[in-house]
Amino acid sequence: TVMLSPNQTVVTEFVLEGFSEHPNLRLLLIGCFLTLYTMALLGNIIIIALVTSSTGLHSPMYFFLCNLATMDIVCTSSVLPKALVGLISDENTISFKGCMTQLFFLVWSASSELLLLTVMAYDRYMAICHPLHYSSRMSPHLCGALAMGVWSICALNASINTGLMTRLSFCGPKIITHFFCEIPPLLLLSCSPTYVNSIMTLVADAFYGGINFILTLLSYGCIIASILRMHSAEGKKKAFSTCSSHLIVVCVYYSSVFCAYISPASSYSPERSKVTSVLYSVLSPTLNPLIYTLRNKDVKLALGRLLPSSSH
């Protein structure tokens, strides 16, 4: 620590509280996290491999799914390895730079995921409500531009939030009541005004949790209305099966994010925040590949071709 004034020191590292208040759950948590992390990595790598190698999956829907899988890997990898180290070792410290790096990648991947889910909902809307114009509207050029847009907007958002965090001064206590560096518990530790940070967080929440959520709902409203208007039961079934997996992913992700973030800072509860964070940073990236592969005929077929030996 660097001395500022006789009674003030600058925090150069933080201590992540992690799950230290439940020492009896340690082994169980290590087992769970290791399993989930392995599943998340394997599942998402398989999806990326399938989409890039199978010509049958070279469509906008799978292109975005590939982007989602990449973000899932970034998201879990920014949180889980450090959480596991914390569970295995006695003292779980993280340097100030390490903490800011983790915050950047976490905000970047989590917000990208929300935007991608909106883009994917729009893609399903075009496919089901405007099937004749689908291939001309969702051109590879547009899909590439949308993906680049998502990554860039969210990287900008993460840079602003992380940049604002580095401007704050922390002079102790230095215990983060969480298992990773996250905005709400960090703001509680700052000894300088966090007014600008809070406004920025609100703006980001309104954009990602509000506007984005409404756009996703609108897309699904149109999709469901369109499906209900179809005459053939077969058509209804087929249309619904292409978007049901995406709808499940949207529900899982948004419910966990809303629980974690859409509550006033004053009512911040470390316990609840840890549980909901596990949902969106660990469980969601693990479930996404499963939901998409188990409910999707094309992915199953591609998987069968990739693993020919297992099909006998």
Short mmCIF file of C-alpha atoms in Angstrom, two decimals:
data_model
loop_
_atom_site.label_atom_id
_atom_site.label_comp_id
_atom_site.label_asym_id
_atom_site.label_seq_id
_atom_site.Cartn_x
_atom_site.Cartn_y
_atom_site.Cartn_z
CA THR A 1 0.00 0.00 0.00
CA VAL A 2 1.08 3.56 -0.77
CA MET A 3 0.73 6.28 1.86
CA LEU A 4 -1.47 9.22 0.90
CA SER A 5 -1.76 11.28 4.06
CA PRO A 6 -0.98 10.27 7.66
CA ASN A 7 -4.32 8.50 8.08
CA GLN A 8 -5.10 7.39 4.53
CA THR A 9 -3.69 4.53 2.48
CA VAL A 10 -4.40 3.52 -1.09
CA VAL A 11 -5.65 0.01 -1.63
CA THR A 12 -3.43 -1.80 -4.17
CA GLU A 13 -5.15 -5.15 -3.78
CA PHE A 14 -8.51 -6.42 -2.66
CA VAL A 15 -9.54 -9.51 -0.77
CA LEU A 16 -12.37 -11.45 -2.39
CA GLU A 17 -14.62 -12.77 0.35
CA GLY A 18 -15.84 -15.53 -1.97
CA PHE A 19 -17.73 -18.20 -0.10
CA SER A 20 -15.52 -18.06 2.99
CA GLU A 21 -18.55 -17.63 5.26
CA HIS A 22 -19.57 -21.19 4.35
CA PRO A 23 -16.38 -23.22 4.93
CA ASN A 24 -18.41 -26.45 5.14
CA LEU A 25 -19.52 -26.01 1.50
CA ARG A 26 -15.99 -25.63 0.20
CA LEU A 27 -15.46 -29.10 -1.30
CA LEU A 28 -18.96 -29.19 -2.76
CA LEU A 29 -18.43 -25.79 -4.40
CA ILE A 30 -15.01 -26.78 -5.79
CA GLY A 31 -16.59 -29.90 -7.30
CA CYS A 32 -19.56 -28.01 -8.73
CA PHE A 33 -17.51 -25.14 -10.17
CA LEU A 34 -14.93 -27.46 -11.72
CA THR A 35 -17.65 -29.57 -13.33
CA LEU A 36 -19.60 -26.56 -14.59
CA TYR A 37 -16.50 -24.82 -15.93
CA THR A 38 -15.39 -27.96 -17.79
CA MET A 39 -18.90 -28.41 -19.21
CA ALA A 40 -19.16 -24.74 -20.21
CA LEU A 41 -15.78 -24.81 -21.99
CA LEU A 42 -16.38 -28.13 -23.73
CA GLY A 43 -19.96 -27.34 -24.70
CA ASN A 44 -19.17 -23.93 -26.15
CA ILE A 45 -16.01 -25.11 -27.93
CA ILE A 46 -18.04 -27.95 -29.52
CA ILE A 47 -20.67 -25.46 -30.71
CA ILE A 48 -17.99 -23.20 -32.26
CA ALA A 49 -16.33 -26.24 -33.90
CA LEU A 50 -19.65 -27.55 -35.25
CA VAL A 51 -20.78 -24.22 -36.68
CA THR A 52 -17.45 -23.48 -38.34
CA SER A 53 -16.99 -26.99 -39.79
CA SER A 54 -20.53 -27.94 -40.88
CA THR A 55 -21.75 -26.27 -44.06
CA GLY A 56 -25.33 -27.06 -42.99
CA LEU A 57 -24.91 -24.67 -40.08
CA HIS A 58 -23.65 -21.70 -42.10
CA SER A 59 -26.75 -19.59 -41.50
CA PRO A 60 -27.27 -16.36 -39.52
CA MET A 61 -28.86 -18.20 -36.59
CA TYR A 62 -25.77 -20.37 -36.07
CA PHE A 63 -23.37 -17.54 -36.79
CA PHE A 64 -24.88 -15.64 -33.84
CA LEU A 65 -24.92 -18.82 -31.77
CA CYS A 66 -21.19 -19.09 -32.42
CA ASN A 67 -20.73 -15.51 -31.16
CA LEU A 68 -22.79 -16.34 -28.08
CA ALA A 69 -20.64 -19.39 -27.38
CA THR A 70 -17.49 -17.25 -27.64
CA MET A 71 -18.92 -14.74 -25.16
CA ASP A 72 -19.92 -17.56 -22.82
CA ILE A 73 -16.30 -18.75 -22.76
CA VAL A 74 -15.05 -15.20 -22.01
CA CYS A 75 -17.69 -14.80 -19.29
CA THR A 76 -17.00 -18.03 -17.34
CA SER A 77 -13.24 -17.73 -17.84
CA SER A 78 -13.20 -14.24 -16.36
CA VAL A 79 -14.90 -15.52 -13.19
CA LEU A 80 -14.43 -19.22 -12.50
CA PRO A 81 -10.66 -19.82 -12.50
CA LYS A 82 -10.22 -17.06 -9.90
CA ALA A 83 -13.19 -18.32 -7.87
CA LEU A 84 -11.69 -21.81 -7.85
CA VAL A 85 -8.30 -20.49 -6.71
CA GLY A 86 -10.13 -18.67 -3.93
CA LEU A 87 -11.89 -21.85 -2.83
CA ILE A 88 -8.68 -23.89 -2.89
CA SER A 89 -6.38 -21.38 -1.15
CA ASP A 90 -6.86 -19.76 2.23
CA GLU A 91 -6.39 -16.14 1.29
CA ASN A 92 -8.01 -14.94 -1.91
CA THR A 93 -6.45 -11.61 -2.92
CA ILE A 94 -6.68 -9.87 -6.28
CA SER A 95 -4.52 -6.92 -7.36
CA PHE A 96 -6.21 -3.64 -8.25
CA LYS A 97 -5.22 -4.14 -11.92
CA GLY A 98 -6.41 -7.74 -11.85
CA CYS A 99 -9.69 -6.63 -10.38
CA MET A 100 -10.23 -3.99 -13.09
CA THR A 101 -9.30 -6.51 -15.81
CA GLN A 102 -11.82 -8.98 -14.45
CA LEU A 103 -14.47 -6.26 -14.25
CA PHE A 104 -13.84 -5.24 -17.87
CA PHE A 105 -14.14 -8.78 -19.31
CA LEU A 106 -17.14 -9.57 -17.17
CA VAL A 107 -19.08 -6.42 -18.11
CA TRP A 108 -18.05 -6.85 -21.76
CA SER A 109 -19.19 -10.47 -22.03
CA ALA A 110 -22.35 -10.15 -19.92
CA SER A 111 -23.58 -7.08 -21.83
CA SER A 112 -22.63 -8.63 -25.19
CA GLU A 113 -24.70 -11.62 -24.31
CA LEU A 114 -27.78 -9.48 -23.68
CA LEU A 115 -27.31 -7.62 -26.99
CA LEU A 116 -26.69 -10.87 -28.88
CA LEU A 117 -29.89 -12.36 -27.51
CA THR A 118 -31.74 -9.33 -28.93
CA VAL A 119 -30.04 -9.74 -32.33
CA MET A 120 -30.89 -13.46 -32.27
CA ALA A 121 -34.52 -12.66 -31.46
CA TYR A 122 -34.58 -10.29 -34.46
CA ASP A 123 -33.08 -13.04 -36.63
CA ARG A 124 -35.84 -15.47 -35.57
CA TYR A 125 -38.44 -12.73 -36.16
CA MET A 126 -37.19 -12.24 -39.74
CA ALA A 127 -37.10 -16.02 -40.34
CA ILE A 128 -40.64 -16.66 -39.10
CA CYS A 129 -42.50 -13.43 -39.90
CA HIS A 130 -40.79 -12.57 -43.23
CA PRO A 131 -39.52 -15.92 -44.57
CA LEU A 132 -39.46 -14.75 -48.20
CA HIS A 133 -37.20 -11.79 -47.47
CA TYR A 134 -35.10 -13.62 -44.90
CA SER A 135 -32.04 -14.52 -46.96
CA SER A 136 -31.87 -11.11 -48.65
CA ARG A 137 -32.36 -9.16 -45.40
CA MET A 138 -30.10 -11.23 -43.16
CA SER A 139 -27.15 -11.13 -45.57
CA PRO A 140 -23.70 -12.29 -44.38
CA HIS A 141 -22.67 -8.63 -44.60
CA LEU A 142 -25.42 -7.49 -42.23
CA CYS A 143 -24.79 -10.37 -39.83
CA GLY A 144 -21.09 -9.52 -39.68
CA ALA A 145 -21.92 -5.85 -39.08
CA LEU A 146 -24.39 -6.75 -36.30
CA ALA A 147 -21.86 -8.99 -34.57
CA MET A 148 -19.13 -6.33 -34.83
CA GLY A 149 -21.60 -3.76 -33.51
CA VAL A 150 -22.43 -5.92 -30.49
CA TRP A 151 -18.76 -6.55 -29.62
CA SER A 152 -17.80 -2.87 -30.08
CA ILE A 153 -20.74 -1.27 -28.24
CA CYS A 154 -20.23 -3.61 -25.31
CA ALA A 155 -16.46 -3.13 -25.26
CA LEU A 156 -17.11 0.63 -25.12
CA ASN A 157 -19.60 0.15 -22.29
CA ALA A 158 -17.12 -2.03 -20.39
CA SER A 159 -14.30 0.51 -20.97
CA ILE A 160 -16.40 3.41 -19.66
CA ASN A 161 -17.52 1.50 -16.57
CA THR A 162 -14.03 0.19 -15.82
CA GLY A 163 -12.46 3.59 -16.54
CA LEU A 164 -14.84 5.29 -14.11
CA MET A 165 -14.00 2.66 -11.50
CA THR A 166 -10.23 3.32 -11.82
CA ARG A 167 -10.87 7.02 -11.11
CA LEU A 168 -12.28 6.25 -7.66
CA SER A 169 -10.04 6.11 -4.65
CA PHE A 170 -10.14 3.13 -2.34
CA CYS A 171 -8.59 3.61 1.07
CA GLY A 172 -9.82 0.50 2.88
CA PRO A 173 -11.66 -1.64 3.93
CA LYS A 174 -10.55 -3.80 1.06
CA ILE A 175 -12.80 -6.87 1.37
CA ILE A 176 -15.08 -7.36 -1.65
CA THR A 177 -18.19 -9.20 -0.48
CA HIS A 178 -18.28 -11.32 -3.61
CA PHE A 179 -16.36 -14.06 -5.45
CA PHE A 180 -15.35 -11.69 -8.29
CA CYS A 181 -14.91 -7.97 -8.90
CA GLU A 182 -18.31 -6.52 -9.60
CA ILE A 183 -19.59 -2.95 -9.73
CA PRO A 184 -22.03 -2.85 -6.73
CA PRO A 185 -19.67 -4.26 -4.04
CA LEU A 186 -16.77 -2.16 -5.39
CA LEU A 187 -18.78 1.07 -5.21
CA LEU A 188 -19.53 0.30 -1.56
CA LEU A 189 -15.77 0.24 -0.84
CA SER A 190 -14.92 3.55 -2.49
CA CYS A 191 -14.02 6.50 -0.28
CA SER A 192 -14.63 9.05 -3.04
CA PRO A 193 -18.05 10.05 -4.48
CA THR A 194 -19.56 7.37 -6.71
CA TYR A 195 -22.25 9.60 -8.19
CA VAL A 196 -21.02 9.46 -11.83
CA ASN A 197 -20.51 5.68 -11.59
CA SER A 198 -24.03 5.17 -10.31
CA ILE A 199 -25.48 7.26 -13.14
CA MET A 200 -23.44 5.33 -15.73
CA THR A 201 -24.55 2.01 -14.22
CA LEU A 202 -28.17 3.18 -14.37
CA VAL A 203 -27.81 4.24 -18.02
CA ALA A 204 -26.27 0.85 -18.89
CA ASP A 205 -28.99 -0.98 -16.94
CA ALA A 206 -31.69 1.00 -18.73
CA PHE A 207 -30.15 0.25 -22.11
CA TYR A 208 -29.34 -3.43 -21.58
CA GLY A 209 -32.04 -4.44 -19.15
CA GLY A 210 -34.72 -2.08 -20.45
CA ILE A 211 -34.55 -1.20 -24.15
CA ASN A 212 -32.93 -4.50 -25.03
CA PHE A 213 -35.45 -6.50 -23.06
CA ILE A 214 -38.37 -4.66 -24.70
CA LEU A 215 -36.93 -5.26 -28.19
CA THR A 216 -36.53 -8.97 -27.44
CA LEU A 217 -40.11 -9.13 -26.12
CA LEU A 218 -41.39 -7.30 -29.22
CA SER A 219 -39.65 -9.77 -31.53
CA TYR A 220 -41.16 -12.67 -29.62
CA GLY A 221 -44.59 -11.05 -29.51
CA CYS A 222 -44.55 -10.86 -33.33
CA ILE A 223 -43.15 -14.39 -33.64
CA ILE A 224 -45.83 -15.91 -31.38
CA ALA A 225 -48.60 -13.96 -33.14
CA SER A 226 -47.25 -15.17 -36.48
CA ILE A 227 -47.06 -18.80 -35.32
CA LEU A 228 -50.63 -18.66 -34.01
CA ARG A 229 -51.84 -17.41 -37.41
CA MET A 230 -50.31 -20.40 -39.22
CA HIS A 231 -52.86 -22.92 -40.48
CA SER A 232 -50.89 -26.16 -40.48
CA ALA A 233 -50.04 -27.81 -37.19
CA GLU A 234 -46.77 -29.01 -38.76
CA GLY A 235 -45.81 -25.41 -39.66
CA LYS A 236 -46.61 -24.23 -36.14
CA LYS A 237 -44.55 -27.01 -34.62
CA LYS A 238 -41.57 -26.37 -36.89
CA ALA A 239 -41.62 -22.59 -36.32
CA PHE A 240 -41.93 -23.00 -32.59
CA SER A 241 -39.10 -25.54 -32.41
CA THR A 242 -36.66 -23.12 -34.09
CA CYS A 243 -37.20 -20.45 -31.46
CA SER A 244 -38.09 -22.41 -28.32
CA SER A 245 -34.45 -23.08 -27.41
CA HIS A 246 -33.59 -19.40 -27.84
CA LEU A 247 -36.60 -18.42 -25.74
CA ILE A 248 -35.47 -20.71 -22.91
CA VAL A 249 -31.97 -19.18 -23.01
CA VAL A 250 -33.45 -15.65 -22.94
CA CYS A 251 -35.62 -16.52 -19.92
CA VAL A 252 -32.76 -18.11 -17.96
CA TYR A 253 -30.37 -15.26 -18.69
CA TYR A 254 -32.68 -12.32 -18.11
CA SER A 255 -34.15 -13.70 -14.90
CA SER A 256 -30.68 -14.13 -13.39
CA VAL A 257 -29.46 -10.72 -14.58
CA PHE A 258 -32.59 -8.97 -13.30
CA CYS A 259 -32.20 -10.63 -9.89
CA ALA A 260 -28.55 -9.60 -9.75
CA TYR A 261 -28.78 -6.02 -10.97
CA ILE A 262 -32.21 -4.51 -11.16
CA SER A 263 -32.45 -3.56 -7.53
CA PRO A 264 -31.40 -0.32 -5.80
CA ALA A 265 -27.81 -0.24 -4.51
CA SER A 266 -29.06 0.42 -0.97
CA SER A 267 -30.75 -3.01 -0.91
CA TYR A 268 -27.59 -4.76 -2.14
CA SER A 269 -27.33 -8.10 -0.43
CA PRO A 270 -24.02 -9.96 -0.86
CA GLU A 271 -25.64 -13.36 -0.33
CA ARG A 272 -28.34 -12.89 -2.96
CA SER A 273 -25.88 -11.31 -5.37
CA LYS A 274 -23.52 -14.29 -5.15
CA VAL A 275 -26.29 -16.76 -5.91
CA THR A 276 -27.67 -14.79 -8.88
CA SER A 277 -24.14 -14.17 -10.20
CA VAL A 278 -23.53 -17.91 -10.26
CA LEU A 279 -26.67 -18.18 -12.42
CA TYR A 280 -25.58 -15.79 -15.14
CA SER A 281 -21.78 -16.19 -15.04
CA VAL A 282 -21.62 -19.95 -14.54
CA LEU A 283 -24.92 -21.73 -15.08
CA SER A 284 -26.10 -19.85 -18.16
CA PRO A 285 -22.89 -20.42 -20.19
CA THR A 286 -23.03 -24.11 -19.19
CA LEU A 287 -26.69 -24.54 -20.11
CA ASN A 288 -26.68 -22.58 -23.39
CA PRO A 289 -24.83 -25.21 -25.48
CA LEU A 290 -26.93 -27.97 -23.91
CA ILE A 291 -30.22 -26.20 -24.62
CA TYR A 292 -29.20 -25.50 -28.21
CA THR A 293 -27.87 -28.98 -28.97
CA LEU A 294 -30.59 -30.97 -27.21
CA ARG A 295 -33.45 -29.06 -28.80
CA ASN A 296 -31.97 -28.65 -32.25
CA LYS A 297 -32.12 -31.20 -35.04
CA ASP A 298 -29.45 -29.56 -37.24
CA VAL A 299 -26.94 -29.30 -34.41
CA LYS A 300 -27.61 -32.94 -33.44
CA LEU A 301 -27.03 -34.03 -37.05
CA ALA A 302 -23.79 -32.06 -37.29
CA LEU A 303 -22.70 -33.55 -33.97
CA GLY A 304 -23.47 -37.03 -35.30
CA ARG A 305 -21.25 -36.35 -38.32
CA LEU A 306 -18.47 -35.01 -36.11
CA LEU A 307 -18.64 -38.08 -33.82
CA PRO A 308 -19.44 -40.86 -36.34
CA SER A 309 -18.26 -43.59 -33.98
CA SER A 310 -20.85 -42.74 -31.34
CA SER A 311 -23.78 -43.13 -33.71
CA HIS A 312 -23.53 -46.93 -33.92
#
